[in-house]
mmCIF file of C-alpha atoms and ligand atoms in Angstrom:
data_model
loop_
_atom_site.group_PDB
_atom_site.id
_atom_site.type_symbol
_atom_site.label_atom_id
_atom_site.label_comp_id
_atom_site.label_asym_id
_atom_site.label_seq_id
_atom_site.Cartn_x
_atom_site.Cartn_y
_atom_site.Cartn_z
ATOM 1 C CA MET K 1 -31.861 9.321 38.779
ATOM 2 C CA SER K 2 -30.746 5.869 37.822
ATOM 3 C CA GLN K 3 -32.617 4.263 34.993
ATOM 4 C CA ASP K 4 -30.620 1.134 35.476
ATOM 5 C CA PHE K 5 -33.613 -0.899 36.636
ATOM 6 C CA TYR K 6 -32.510 -4.289 37.953
ATOM 7 C CA ARG K 7 -35.274 -6.414 36.437
ATOM 8 C CA ILE K 8 -35.608 -4.504 33.182
ATOM 9 C CA LYS K 9 -31.880 -4.948 32.582
ATOM 10 C CA ARG K 10 -32.334 -8.703 32.677
ATOM 11 C CA LEU K 11 -34.960 -8.752 29.926
ATOM 12 C CA PRO K 12 -33.585 -9.073 26.384
ATOM 13 C CA PRO K 13 -35.210 -7.299 23.419
ATOM 14 C CA TYR K 14 -38.459 -9.083 22.520
ATOM 15 C CA VAL K 15 -37.601 -10.575 19.120
ATOM 16 C CA ILE K 16 -41.169 -11.476 18.246
ATOM 17 C CA ALA K 17 -42.150 -7.812 18.694
ATOM 18 C CA GLU K 18 -40.048 -6.919 15.611
ATOM 19 C CA VAL K 19 -42.281 -9.036 13.390
ATOM 20 C CA ASN K 20 -45.412 -7.835 15.221
ATOM 21 C CA ASP K 21 -44.430 -4.207 14.563
ATOM 22 C CA MET K 22 -43.856 -4.945 10.877
ATOM 23 C CA ARG K 23 -47.229 -6.685 10.677
ATOM 24 C CA ALA K 24 -48.972 -3.696 12.283
ATOM 25 C CA ALA K 25 -47.229 -1.300 9.868
ATOM 26 C CA ALA K 26 -48.217 -3.439 6.848
ATOM 27 C CA ARG K 27 -51.834 -3.458 8.028
ATOM 28 C CA ARG K 28 -51.812 0.293 8.526
ATOM 29 C CA ALA K 29 -50.605 0.549 4.938
ATOM 30 C CA GLY K 30 -53.750 -1.340 3.908
ATOM 31 C CA ARG K 31 -52.154 -4.718 3.151
ATOM 32 C CA ASP K 32 -54.171 -7.883 3.832
ATOM 33 C CA ILE K 33 -51.875 -9.837 6.141
ATOM 34 C CA ILE K 34 -52.748 -13.476 6.860
ATOM 35 C CA ASP K 35 -51.899 -13.571 10.534
ATOM 36 C CA LEU K 36 -50.539 -16.904 11.738
ATOM 37 C CA GLY K 37 -48.303 -15.200 14.302
ATOM 38 C CA MET K 38 -50.015 -15.072 17.677
ATOM 39 C CA GLY K 39 -51.828 -17.953 19.392
ATOM 40 C CA ASN K 40 -54.949 -15.825 19.644
ATOM 41 C CA PRO K 41 -58.050 -17.937 18.881
ATOM 42 C CA ASP K 42 -60.183 -16.491 16.085
ATOM 43 C CA LEU K 43 -63.300 -18.438 17.193
ATOM 44 C CA PRO K 44 -66.014 -17.033 19.494
ATOM 45 C CA PRO K 45 -66.606 -18.402 23.020
ATOM 46 C CA PRO K 46 -69.776 -20.505 23.500
ATOM 47 C CA GLN K 47 -72.923 -18.332 23.303
ATOM 48 C CA HIS K 48 -74.304 -19.528 26.660
ATOM 49 C CA VAL K 49 -71.061 -18.365 28.320
ATOM 50 C CA ILE K 50 -71.382 -14.881 26.834
ATOM 51 C CA ASP K 51 -75.050 -14.853 27.918
ATOM 52 C CA LYS K 52 -74.048 -15.739 31.488
ATOM 53 C CA LEU K 53 -71.467 -12.935 31.530
ATOM 54 C CA CYS K 54 -74.121 -10.415 30.451
ATOM 55 C CA GLU K 55 -76.727 -11.776 32.874
ATOM 56 C CA VAL K 56 -74.434 -11.514 35.892
ATOM 57 C CA ALA K 57 -73.022 -8.148 34.786
ATOM 58 C CA ARG K 58 -76.583 -6.745 34.915
ATOM 59 C CA LYS K 59 -76.806 -7.515 38.635
ATOM 60 C CA GLY K 60 -76.144 -4.580 40.888
ATOM 61 C CA ASP K 61 -74.106 -6.554 43.391
ATOM 62 C CA ALA K 62 -71.667 -8.108 40.909
ATOM 63 C CA HIS K 63 -69.343 -5.139 40.527
ATOM 64 C CA GLY K 64 -67.348 -5.031 43.713
ATOM 65 C CA TYR K 65 -64.002 -6.668 44.392
ATOM 66 C CA SER K 66 -64.189 -10.390 43.854
ATOM 67 C CA GLN K 67 -62.205 -13.134 45.595
ATOM 68 C CA SER K 68 -58.527 -13.268 44.781
ATOM 69 C CA LYS K 69 -58.365 -17.063 44.906
ATOM 70 C CA GLY K 70 -61.542 -17.410 42.848
ATOM 71 C CA ILE K 71 -65.210 -17.852 43.803
ATOM 72 C CA PRO K 72 -65.928 -21.257 45.431
ATOM 73 C CA GLY K 73 -68.241 -22.408 42.616
ATOM 74 C CA LEU K 74 -65.508 -21.908 40.045
ATOM 75 C CA ARG K 75 -62.964 -23.833 42.086
ATOM 76 C CA ARG K 76 -65.529 -26.634 42.432
ATOM 77 C CA ALA K 77 -66.135 -26.575 38.657
ATOM 78 C CA GLN K 78 -62.392 -26.989 38.070
ATOM 79 C CA ALA K 79 -62.307 -29.904 40.549
ATOM 80 C CA ASN K 80 -65.127 -31.549 38.565
ATOM 81 C CA TYR K 81 -63.213 -31.040 35.333
ATOM 82 C CA TYR K 82 -60.109 -32.797 36.709
ATOM 83 C CA ALA K 83 -62.247 -35.600 38.156
ATOM 84 C CA LYS K 84 -64.105 -36.205 34.901
ATOM 85 C CA ARG K 85 -61.290 -35.643 32.446
ATOM 86 C CA PHE K 86 -58.270 -37.055 34.315
ATOM 87 C CA ASN K 87 -59.795 -39.042 37.166
ATOM 88 C CA VAL K 88 -57.860 -36.799 39.591
ATOM 89 C CA GLU K 89 -59.458 -35.751 42.893
ATOM 90 C CA LEU K 90 -58.732 -32.183 44.021
ATOM 91 C CA ASP K 91 -59.763 -30.296 47.144
ATOM 92 C CA PRO K 92 -61.242 -26.998 45.871
ATOM 93 C CA GLU K 93 -60.221 -25.252 49.122
ATOM 94 C CA ARG K 94 -56.567 -26.223 49.294
ATOM 95 C CA GLU K 95 -55.553 -27.582 45.927
ATOM 96 C CA ILE K 96 -57.060 -25.114 43.448
ATOM 97 C CA VAL K 97 -56.591 -21.401 42.845
ATOM 98 C CA VAL K 98 -58.107 -19.340 40.045
ATOM 99 C CA THR K 99 -55.646 -17.114 38.178
ATOM 100 C CA MET K 100 -56.130 -14.198 35.804
ATOM 101 C CA GLY K 101 -54.969 -16.275 32.861
ATOM 102 C CA SER K 102 -52.357 -18.968 33.326
ATOM 103 C CA LYS K 103 -49.644 -16.473 32.355
ATOM 104 C CA GLU K 104 -50.401 -14.338 35.406
ATOM 105 C CA GLY K 105 -50.530 -17.507 37.509
ATOM 106 C CA LEU K 106 -47.110 -18.655 36.344
ATOM 107 C CA ALA K 107 -45.604 -15.215 36.982
ATOM 108 C CA SER K 108 -47.199 -14.945 40.436
ATOM 109 C CA LEU K 109 -46.038 -18.440 41.357
ATOM 110 C CA ALA K 110 -42.511 -17.445 40.351
ATOM 111 C CA THR K 111 -42.796 -14.354 42.562
ATOM 112 C CA ALA K 112 -44.099 -16.480 45.426
ATOM 113 C CA VAL K 113 -41.499 -19.221 45.493
ATOM 114 C CA THR K 114 -38.272 -17.895 43.984
ATOM 115 C CA ALA K 115 -35.334 -16.536 45.956
ATOM 116 C CA PRO K 116 -32.735 -14.442 44.104
ATOM 117 C CA GLY K 117 -30.148 -16.801 42.671
ATOM 118 C CA ASP K 118 -32.354 -19.908 42.703
ATOM 119 C CA VAL K 119 -31.750 -22.092 39.680
ATOM 120 C CA VAL K 120 -34.817 -23.079 37.664
ATOM 121 C CA LEU K 121 -34.744 -25.677 34.893
ATOM 122 C CA ALA K 122 -36.760 -24.542 31.876
ATOM 123 C CA PRO K 123 -37.073 -25.824 28.319
ATOM 124 C CA ASN K 124 -35.464 -24.098 25.361
ATOM 125 C CA PRO K 125 -37.316 -23.326 23.137
ATOM 126 C CA SER K 126 -40.207 -22.356 25.404
ATOM 127 C CA TYR K 127 -43.151 -20.026 25.834
ATOM 128 C CA PRO K 128 -41.430 -16.870 27.183
ATOM 129 C CA ILE K 129 -43.129 -16.745 30.614
ATOM 130 C CA HIS K 130 -41.575 -20.123 31.474
ATOM 131 C CA THR K 131 -38.215 -18.442 31.640
ATOM 132 C CA PHE K 132 -38.923 -14.742 32.078
ATOM 133 C CA GLY K 133 -41.459 -15.176 34.871
ATOM 134 C CA PHE K 134 -38.654 -16.699 36.903
ATOM 135 C CA ILE K 135 -35.949 -14.328 35.649
ATOM 136 C CA ILE K 136 -38.094 -11.353 36.702
ATOM 137 C CA ALA K 137 -38.414 -13.026 40.110
ATOM 138 C CA GLY K 138 -34.616 -13.171 40.392
ATOM 139 C CA ALA K 139 -33.893 -16.764 39.336
ATOM 140 C CA THR K 140 -31.164 -18.041 37.073
ATOM 141 C CA ILE K 141 -32.344 -20.323 34.283
ATOM 142 C CA ARG K 142 -30.552 -23.497 33.338
ATOM 143 C CA GLU K 143 -32.017 -24.676 30.077
ATOM 144 C CA VAL K 144 -33.002 -28.229 29.217
ATOM 145 C CA PRO K 145 -34.209 -29.503 25.835
ATOM 146 C CA THR K 146 -37.888 -29.327 24.938
ATOM 147 C CA THR K 147 -37.955 -32.631 23.043
ATOM 148 C CA PRO K 148 -38.809 -35.350 25.584
ATOM 149 C CA ASP K 149 -36.310 -38.000 24.437
ATOM 150 C CA GLU K 150 -33.243 -39.587 26.062
ATOM 151 C CA ARG K 151 -31.250 -36.360 25.627
ATOM 152 C CA TYR K 152 -33.792 -34.722 27.900
ATOM 153 C CA TRP K 153 -33.150 -37.129 30.751
ATOM 154 C CA LYS K 154 -29.390 -36.814 30.316
ATOM 155 C CA ALA K 155 -29.722 -33.022 30.476
ATOM 156 C CA LEU K 156 -31.699 -33.271 33.725
ATOM 157 C CA GLU K 157 -29.077 -35.565 35.279
ATOM 158 C CA SER K 158 -26.269 -33.318 34.128
ATOM 159 C CA ALA K 159 -28.033 -30.215 35.443
ATOM 160 C CA MET K 160 -28.420 -31.757 38.883
ATOM 161 C CA ARG K 161 -24.791 -32.901 38.973
ATOM 162 C CA HIS K 162 -23.154 -29.720 37.738
ATOM 163 C CA THR K 163 -25.303 -26.777 38.847
ATOM 164 C CA VAL K 164 -24.595 -24.856 42.036
ATOM 165 C CA PRO K 165 -26.839 -24.117 43.804
ATOM 166 C CA ARG K 166 -28.861 -27.180 42.965
ATOM 167 C CA PRO K 167 -31.939 -26.467 40.843
ATOM 168 C CA THR K 168 -35.135 -26.116 42.853
ATOM 169 C CA MET K 169 -37.772 -26.272 40.157
ATOM 170 C CA LEU K 170 -38.451 -27.721 36.699
ATOM 171 C CA ILE K 171 -40.902 -26.283 34.171
ATOM 172 C CA VAL K 172 -42.616 -28.659 31.740
ATOM 173 C CA ASN K 173 -45.099 -27.758 29.027
ATOM 174 C CA TYR K 174 -46.687 -30.491 26.921
ATOM 175 C CA PRO K 175 -48.307 -30.050 24.452
ATOM 176 C CA SER K 176 -45.446 -27.633 23.962
ATOM 177 C CA ASN K 177 -45.672 -24.075 22.875
ATOM 178 C CA PRO K 178 -43.867 -23.619 20.493
ATOM 179 C CA THR K 179 -42.929 -27.157 19.321
ATOM 180 C CA ALA K 180 -46.350 -28.890 19.746
ATOM 181 C CA GLU K 181 -44.571 -31.955 21.140
ATOM 182 C CA THR K 182 -46.544 -34.190 23.498
ATOM 183 C CA VAL K 183 -45.736 -36.794 26.162
ATOM 184 C CA ASP K 184 -47.420 -39.923 27.458
ATOM 185 C CA LEU K 185 -48.149 -40.931 31.036
ATOM 186 C CA ALA K 186 -44.943 -42.995 31.244
ATOM 187 C CA PHE K 187 -42.981 -39.767 30.748
ATOM 188 C CA TYR K 188 -44.778 -38.111 33.657
ATOM 189 C CA GLU K 189 -44.311 -41.197 35.841
ATOM 190 C CA ARG K 190 -40.572 -41.069 35.266
ATOM 191 C CA LEU K 191 -40.560 -37.306 35.828
ATOM 192 C CA VAL K 192 -42.385 -37.491 39.163
ATOM 193 C CA ALA K 193 -40.001 -40.222 40.356
ATOM 194 C CA TRP K 194 -37.035 -38.104 39.250
ATOM 195 C CA ALA K 195 -38.400 -34.992 41.006
ATOM 196 C CA LYS K 196 -38.906 -36.875 44.271
ATOM 197 C CA GLU K 197 -35.422 -38.352 44.104
ATOM 198 C CA ASN K 198 -33.876 -34.948 43.437
ATOM 199 C CA ASN K 199 -36.088 -32.750 45.639
ATOM 200 C CA VAL K 200 -37.216 -30.606 42.747
ATOM 201 C CA TRP K 201 -40.665 -29.020 42.333
ATOM 202 C CA ILE K 202 -42.406 -29.505 39.000
ATOM 203 C CA VAL K 203 -44.504 -26.808 37.360
ATOM 204 C CA SER K 204 -46.563 -28.234 34.494
ATOM 205 C CA ASP K 205 -48.243 -25.938 31.983
ATOM 206 C CA LEU K 206 -51.210 -27.709 30.384
ATOM 207 C CA ALA K 207 -52.651 -24.742 28.483
ATOM 208 C CA TYR K 208 -53.455 -26.982 25.478
ATOM 209 C CA SER K 209 -55.196 -29.702 27.504
ATOM 210 C CA GLU K 210 -58.105 -29.982 25.063
ATOM 211 C CA LEU K 211 -56.389 -29.255 21.753
ATOM 212 C CA TYR K 212 -55.239 -32.736 20.811
ATOM 213 C CA TYR K 213 -55.689 -34.505 17.494
ATOM 214 C CA ASP K 214 -56.039 -37.945 15.951
ATOM 215 C CA GLY K 215 -57.993 -39.169 18.983
ATOM 216 C CA LYS K 216 -55.060 -39.088 21.432
ATOM 217 C CA PRO K 217 -56.158 -37.151 24.533
ATOM 218 C CA THR K 218 -53.563 -35.109 26.381
ATOM 219 C CA ARG K 219 -52.507 -36.439 29.792
ATOM 220 C CA SER K 220 -52.063 -34.526 33.062
ATOM 221 C CA ILE K 221 -49.018 -34.985 35.285
ATOM 222 C CA LEU K 222 -51.443 -35.230 38.226
ATOM 223 C CA GLU K 223 -52.671 -38.566 36.908
ATOM 224 C CA VAL K 224 -49.464 -40.046 38.309
ATOM 225 C CA PRO K 225 -50.101 -41.357 41.847
ATOM 226 C CA GLY K 226 -48.267 -39.127 44.325
ATOM 227 C CA ALA K 227 -47.656 -36.352 41.767
ATOM 228 C CA LYS K 228 -49.316 -33.866 44.102
ATOM 229 C CA ASP K 229 -46.350 -34.266 46.465
ATOM 230 C CA VAL K 230 -44.147 -32.414 44.006
ATOM 231 C CA ALA K 231 -46.208 -30.885 41.196
ATOM 232 C CA VAL K 232 -48.521 -28.038 40.397
ATOM 233 C CA GLU K 233 -50.312 -27.737 37.055
ATOM 234 C CA PHE K 234 -51.710 -24.746 35.171
ATOM 235 C CA THR K 235 -54.662 -24.879 32.777
ATOM 236 C CA SER K 236 -56.311 -22.118 30.816
ATOM 237 C CA MET K 237 -59.728 -21.259 29.424
ATOM 238 C CA SER K 238 -58.097 -19.181 26.687
ATOM 239 C CA LYS K 239 -57.759 -21.923 24.093
ATOM 240 C CA THR K 240 -60.258 -24.534 25.275
ATOM 241 C CA TYR K 241 -63.192 -22.113 25.118
ATOM 242 C CA SER K 242 -61.646 -19.370 22.937
ATOM 243 C CA MET K 243 -61.704 -16.989 25.916
ATOM 244 C CA ALA K 244 -58.175 -15.557 25.630
ATOM 245 C CA GLY K 245 -59.210 -11.978 26.379
ATOM 246 C CA TRP K 246 -61.174 -12.972 29.485
ATOM 247 C CA ARG K 247 -58.017 -13.872 31.414
ATOM 248 C CA MET K 248 -59.124 -17.049 33.148
ATOM 249 C CA GLY K 249 -56.802 -19.830 34.255
ATOM 250 C CA PHE K 250 -56.166 -22.197 37.146
ATOM 251 C CA ALA K 251 -53.344 -23.658 39.191
ATOM 252 C CA VAL K 252 -54.015 -27.015 40.852
ATOM 253 C CA GLY K 253 -52.062 -29.630 42.740
ATOM 254 C CA ASN K 254 -49.491 -29.433 45.509
ATOM 255 C CA ARG K 255 -50.897 -27.725 48.603
ATOM 256 C CA GLU K 256 -47.740 -25.870 49.598
ATOM 257 C CA LEU K 257 -47.296 -24.373 46.132
ATOM 258 C CA ILE K 258 -51.002 -23.518 45.875
ATOM 259 C CA ALA K 259 -50.891 -21.889 49.330
ATOM 260 C CA ALA K 260 -47.831 -19.813 48.377
ATOM 261 C CA LEU K 261 -49.405 -18.702 45.095
ATOM 262 C CA THR K 262 -52.739 -17.906 46.793
ATOM 263 C CA ARG K 263 -50.964 -15.854 49.448
ATOM 264 C CA VAL K 264 -48.964 -13.746 47.005
ATOM 265 C CA LYS K 265 -52.049 -13.229 44.845
ATOM 266 C CA SER K 266 -53.997 -12.020 47.876
ATOM 267 C CA TYR K 267 -51.491 -9.140 48.077
ATOM 268 C CA LEU K 268 -51.462 -8.493 44.323
ATOM 269 C CA ASP K 269 -55.059 -8.722 43.102
ATOM 270 C CA TYR K 270 -58.751 -8.991 44.028
ATOM 271 C CA GLY K 271 -59.518 -11.728 41.532
ATOM 272 C CA ALA K 272 -61.185 -11.529 38.154
ATOM 273 C CA PHE K 273 -64.436 -9.602 37.638
ATOM 274 C CA THR K 274 -67.224 -11.697 39.237
ATOM 275 C CA PRO K 275 -69.335 -11.969 36.031
ATOM 276 C CA ILE K 276 -66.285 -13.423 34.269
ATOM 277 C CA GLN K 277 -65.848 -16.000 37.016
ATOM 278 C CA ALA K 278 -69.567 -16.876 36.921
ATOM 279 C CA ALA K 279 -69.430 -17.246 33.138
ATOM 280 C CA ALA K 280 -66.294 -19.407 33.469
ATOM 281 C CA CYS K 281 -68.356 -21.720 35.736
ATOM 282 C CA ALA K 282 -70.975 -21.905 32.992
ATOM 283 C CA ALA K 283 -68.268 -22.876 30.491
ATOM 284 C CA LEU K 284 -66.883 -25.672 32.672
ATOM 285 C CA ASN K 285 -70.251 -26.978 33.918
ATOM 286 C CA GLY K 286 -72.231 -26.584 30.689
ATOM 287 C CA PRO K 287 -72.318 -28.534 27.425
ATOM 288 C CA GLN K 288 -68.875 -29.441 26.113
ATOM 289 C CA ASP K 289 -69.810 -30.026 22.470
ATOM 290 C CA ILE K 290 -68.075 -26.802 21.411
ATOM 291 C CA VAL K 291 -64.757 -28.099 22.765
ATOM 292 C CA GLU K 292 -64.929 -31.108 20.485
ATOM 293 C CA LYS K 293 -66.216 -29.040 17.584
ATOM 294 C CA ASN K 294 -63.281 -26.630 17.891
ATOM 295 C CA ARG K 295 -60.808 -29.498 18.245
ATOM 296 C CA ASN K 296 -62.108 -30.969 14.980
ATOM 297 C CA LEU K 297 -61.946 -27.563 13.351
ATOM 298 C CA TYR K 298 -58.286 -27.034 14.345
ATOM 299 C CA GLN K 299 -57.474 -30.550 13.185
ATOM 300 C CA ALA K 300 -59.079 -29.865 9.794
ATOM 301 C CA ARG K 301 -57.075 -26.623 9.522
ATOM 302 C CA ARG K 302 -53.931 -28.526 10.411
ATOM 303 C CA ASP K 303 -54.555 -31.014 7.627
ATOM 304 C CA VAL K 304 -55.257 -28.277 5.085
ATOM 305 C CA MET K 305 -52.165 -26.343 6.129
ATOM 306 C CA VAL K 306 -49.791 -29.316 6.028
ATOM 307 C CA GLU K 307 -51.137 -30.390 2.636
ATOM 308 C CA ALA K 308 -51.278 -26.907 1.021
ATOM 309 C CA PHE K 309 -47.931 -25.707 2.382
ATOM 310 C CA GLY K 310 -46.391 -29.058 1.364
ATOM 311 C CA ARG K 311 -47.600 -28.538 -2.210
ATOM 312 C CA ALA K 312 -46.079 -25.048 -2.075
ATOM 313 C CA GLY K 313 -42.713 -26.664 -1.315
ATOM 314 C CA TRP K 314 -42.675 -26.322 2.463
ATOM 315 C CA GLU K 315 -42.684 -29.630 4.336
ATOM 316 C CA ILE K 316 -44.254 -29.212 7.762
ATOM 317 C CA PRO K 317 -44.659 -32.092 10.238
ATOM 318 C CA PRO K 318 -48.327 -32.309 11.343
ATOM 319 C CA PRO K 319 -48.590 -31.251 15.002
ATOM 320 C CA PRO K 320 -50.202 -33.912 17.253
ATOM 321 C CA ALA K 321 -51.663 -31.227 19.568
ATOM 322 C CA SER K 322 -51.783 -27.474 20.400
ATOM 323 C CA MET K 323 -52.765 -24.759 17.951
ATOM 324 C CA PHE K 324 -49.309 -24.481 16.397
ATOM 325 C CA ALA K 325 -47.135 -26.114 13.789
ATOM 326 C CA TRP K 326 -43.389 -25.978 14.395
ATOM 327 C CA ALA K 327 -42.039 -25.646 10.911
ATOM 328 C CA PRO K 328 -38.396 -26.081 9.911
ATOM 329 C CA LEU K 329 -37.279 -23.409 7.439
ATOM 330 C CA PRO K 330 -37.146 -24.792 3.891
ATOM 331 C CA PRO K 331 -33.538 -26.023 3.386
ATOM 332 C CA ALA K 332 -32.938 -23.562 0.504
ATOM 333 C CA LEU K 333 -33.700 -20.589 2.792
ATOM 334 C CA ARG K 334 -32.279 -21.917 6.041
ATOM 335 C CA GLU K 335 -29.242 -19.660 5.938
ATOM 336 C CA MET K 336 -31.494 -16.637 6.418
ATOM 337 C CA GLY K 337 -32.333 -17.559 9.985
ATOM 338 C CA SER K 338 -35.834 -17.539 11.446
ATOM 339 C CA LEU K 339 -36.129 -13.782 12.082
ATOM 340 C CA GLU K 340 -35.137 -12.696 8.570
ATOM 341 C CA PHE K 341 -37.242 -15.497 7.069
ATOM 342 C CA SER K 342 -40.290 -14.292 9.037
ATOM 343 C CA LYS K 343 -39.725 -10.694 7.934
ATOM 344 C CA GLN K 344 -39.392 -11.666 4.280
ATOM 345 C CA LEU K 345 -42.411 -13.954 4.480
ATOM 346 C CA LEU K 346 -44.412 -11.012 5.777
ATOM 347 C CA THR K 347 -43.128 -8.599 3.158
ATOM 348 C CA HIS K 348 -43.292 -10.878 0.114
ATOM 349 C CA ALA K 349 -46.080 -13.353 0.939
ATOM 350 C CA GLU K 350 -48.166 -11.251 3.356
ATOM 351 C CA VAL K 351 -48.113 -14.096 5.878
ATOM 352 C CA ALA K 352 -47.167 -13.436 9.527
ATOM 353 C CA VAL K 353 -45.542 -16.221 11.558
ATOM 354 C CA ALA K 354 -43.455 -16.171 14.747
ATOM 355 C CA PRO K 355 -39.666 -16.629 14.378
ATOM 356 C CA GLY K 356 -38.455 -19.667 16.320
ATOM 357 C CA VAL K 357 -35.507 -17.786 17.783
ATOM 358 C CA GLY K 358 -38.037 -15.696 19.737
ATOM 359 C CA TYR K 359 -38.638 -18.778 21.903
ATOM 360 C CA GLY K 360 -34.968 -19.282 22.712
ATOM 361 C CA GLU K 361 -31.707 -19.954 20.969
ATOM 362 C CA GLN K 362 -32.660 -23.589 20.300
ATOM 363 C CA GLY K 363 -35.678 -22.406 18.330
ATOM 364 C CA GLU K 364 -33.443 -21.106 15.541
ATOM 365 C CA GLY K 365 -34.105 -22.801 12.199
ATOM 366 C CA PHE K 366 -37.864 -22.955 12.831
ATOM 367 C CA VAL K 367 -40.925 -20.733 12.738
ATOM 368 C CA ARG K 368 -44.129 -21.211 14.700
ATOM 369 C CA ILE K 369 -47.320 -21.149 12.664
ATOM 370 C CA ALA K 370 -50.578 -20.585 14.579
ATOM 371 C CA MET K 371 -53.655 -22.173 13.016
ATOM 372 C CA VAL K 372 -55.836 -19.155 13.730
ATOM 373 C CA GLU K 373 -57.137 -18.364 10.249
ATOM 374 C CA ASN K 374 -59.755 -20.343 8.320
ATOM 375 C CA GLU K 375 -59.051 -22.982 5.674
ATOM 376 C CA GLN K 376 -59.582 -20.608 2.779
ATOM 377 C CA ARG K 377 -57.057 -18.141 4.232
ATOM 378 C CA LEU K 378 -54.595 -20.972 4.860
ATOM 379 C CA ARG K 379 -54.860 -21.978 1.185
ATOM 380 C CA GLN K 380 -54.353 -18.349 0.180
ATOM 381 C CA ALA K 381 -51.272 -18.233 2.428
ATOM 382 C CA ALA K 382 -49.914 -21.339 0.659
ATOM 383 C CA ARG K 383 -50.380 -19.723 -2.782
ATOM 384 C CA ASN K 384 -48.599 -16.535 -1.655
ATOM 385 C CA ILE K 385 -45.774 -18.587 -0.152
ATOM 386 C CA LYS K 386 -45.332 -20.605 -3.336
ATOM 387 C CA ARG K 387 -45.050 -17.400 -5.361
ATOM 388 C CA TRP K 388 -42.416 -16.048 -2.994
ATOM 389 C CA PHE K 389 -40.442 -19.341 -2.982
ATOM 390 C CA ARG K 390 -40.386 -19.264 -6.801
ATOM 391 C CA SER K 391 -39.135 -15.689 -6.818
ATOM 392 C CA MET K 392 -36.315 -16.882 -4.537
ATOM 393 C CA GLY K 393 -35.282 -19.430 -7.148
ATOM 394 C CA MET K 394 -36.785 -22.452 -5.404
ATOM 395 C CA ASN K 395 -37.969 -25.146 -7.783
ATOM 396 C CA VAL K 396 -41.587 -25.447 -6.576
HETATM 397 C C1 PLP Z 401 -48.053 -22.786 26.856
HETATM 398 C C2 PLP Z 401 -48.846 -21.595 27.238
HETATM 399 N N1 PLP Z 401 -49.030 -21.330 28.531
HETATM 400 C C3 PLP Z 401 -49.740 -20.276 28.934
HETATM 401 C C4 PLP Z 401 -50.294 -19.411 28.013
HETATM 402 C C5 PLP Z 401 -51.045 -18.219 28.537
HETATM 403 O O1 PLP Z 401 -52.381 -18.486 28.557
HETATM 404 P P1 PLP Z 401 -53.394 -17.576 29.357
HETATM 405 O O2 PLP Z 401 -54.206 -16.891 28.327
HETATM 406 O O3 PLP Z 401 -54.185 -18.540 30.188
HETATM 407 O O4 PLP Z 401 -52.615 -16.631 30.189
HETATM 408 C C6 PLP Z 401 -50.118 -19.617 26.660
HETATM 409 C C7 PLP Z 401 -50.678 -18.683 25.687
HETATM 410 O O5 PLP Z 401 -50.456 -18.728 24.517
HETATM 411 C C8 PLP Z 401 -49.373 -20.749 26.266
HETATM 412 O O6 PLP Z 401 -49.156 -21.003 24.980
#
């Protein structure tokens, strides 16, 4: 029997898994690893949301198959969120679908709309599903930069001129995972105009919609008039409400893309567990003070991390948004590369981070640091790092 599976063959070894395996082994050996590797929130969801989950789970009629596209109340709650937060009107019937996490949504959208050999434009470095969701669906990726500067626009132009067949879709993700870069509305205005001119769909991943700092709220591409003609946008409850394990996300926007995604999902799943959907409604419709509280908490962690790591001899630009810092390797250790650096950091400083190369070739020279441990642990991480830097002959 052939084990030459077509899709599996197209997936490279998962680099980040190497560091994850080492971290798990170190923990099994009883070592206290400060884990800044995964973007897995360490905070609890709001109590009233957990209460709603329990309340609905106690009902006898809440345990059957749910609705694949999401219960109507949840789609209405998401429409209210976009109206209040972005001043964007959405039709809950035709412009919103609930997904089992935005990751599943992105992968299912790729399955729904990609023909083998289609060319998709995706950033490098990027969150892996932005490329592999489409690769699994049979697409070819043409990479574009992640940094939204003039080089970005040149790369888009060049891609359209020189790629055969012409690209059909562009993935954007701001605030970016892994680089934490952000864009303003003018960027999205230019992007929507470009997409219309070039007949390219835009898929925007807004997973970090509410994790912005220094009082500069994140924008949605759908704020651009006419964006719905070409764009669909994903949001997630994982980071906003610290509900990563619940698997709750949304796709909203263009009706054709939403219809295609809804259709494929109706073949693939029966929707999330009804109590989870009901509790997600409670999160969106209820008090939002926890969102601001958590934003302030991540911002305070960011400030502690940048200051403490800086004093340890590691200069890290403060991220304007997301839950990550994108940290260049210290010049003295740059030669090591991001994978070896991450392994040594784990072994000698007991700090886990994600090697930048795991997010694409252009991520080399950086590591991604997730701000998912408290301030005291971040300070401890800085002390361990300083000790390791000294042992490597760095003058810190
Ligand atoms: C940019 C980005 N998109 C999507 C996701 C997946 O989120 P979800 O938990 O909604 O699947 C993540 C998770 O880290 C992410 O960083």
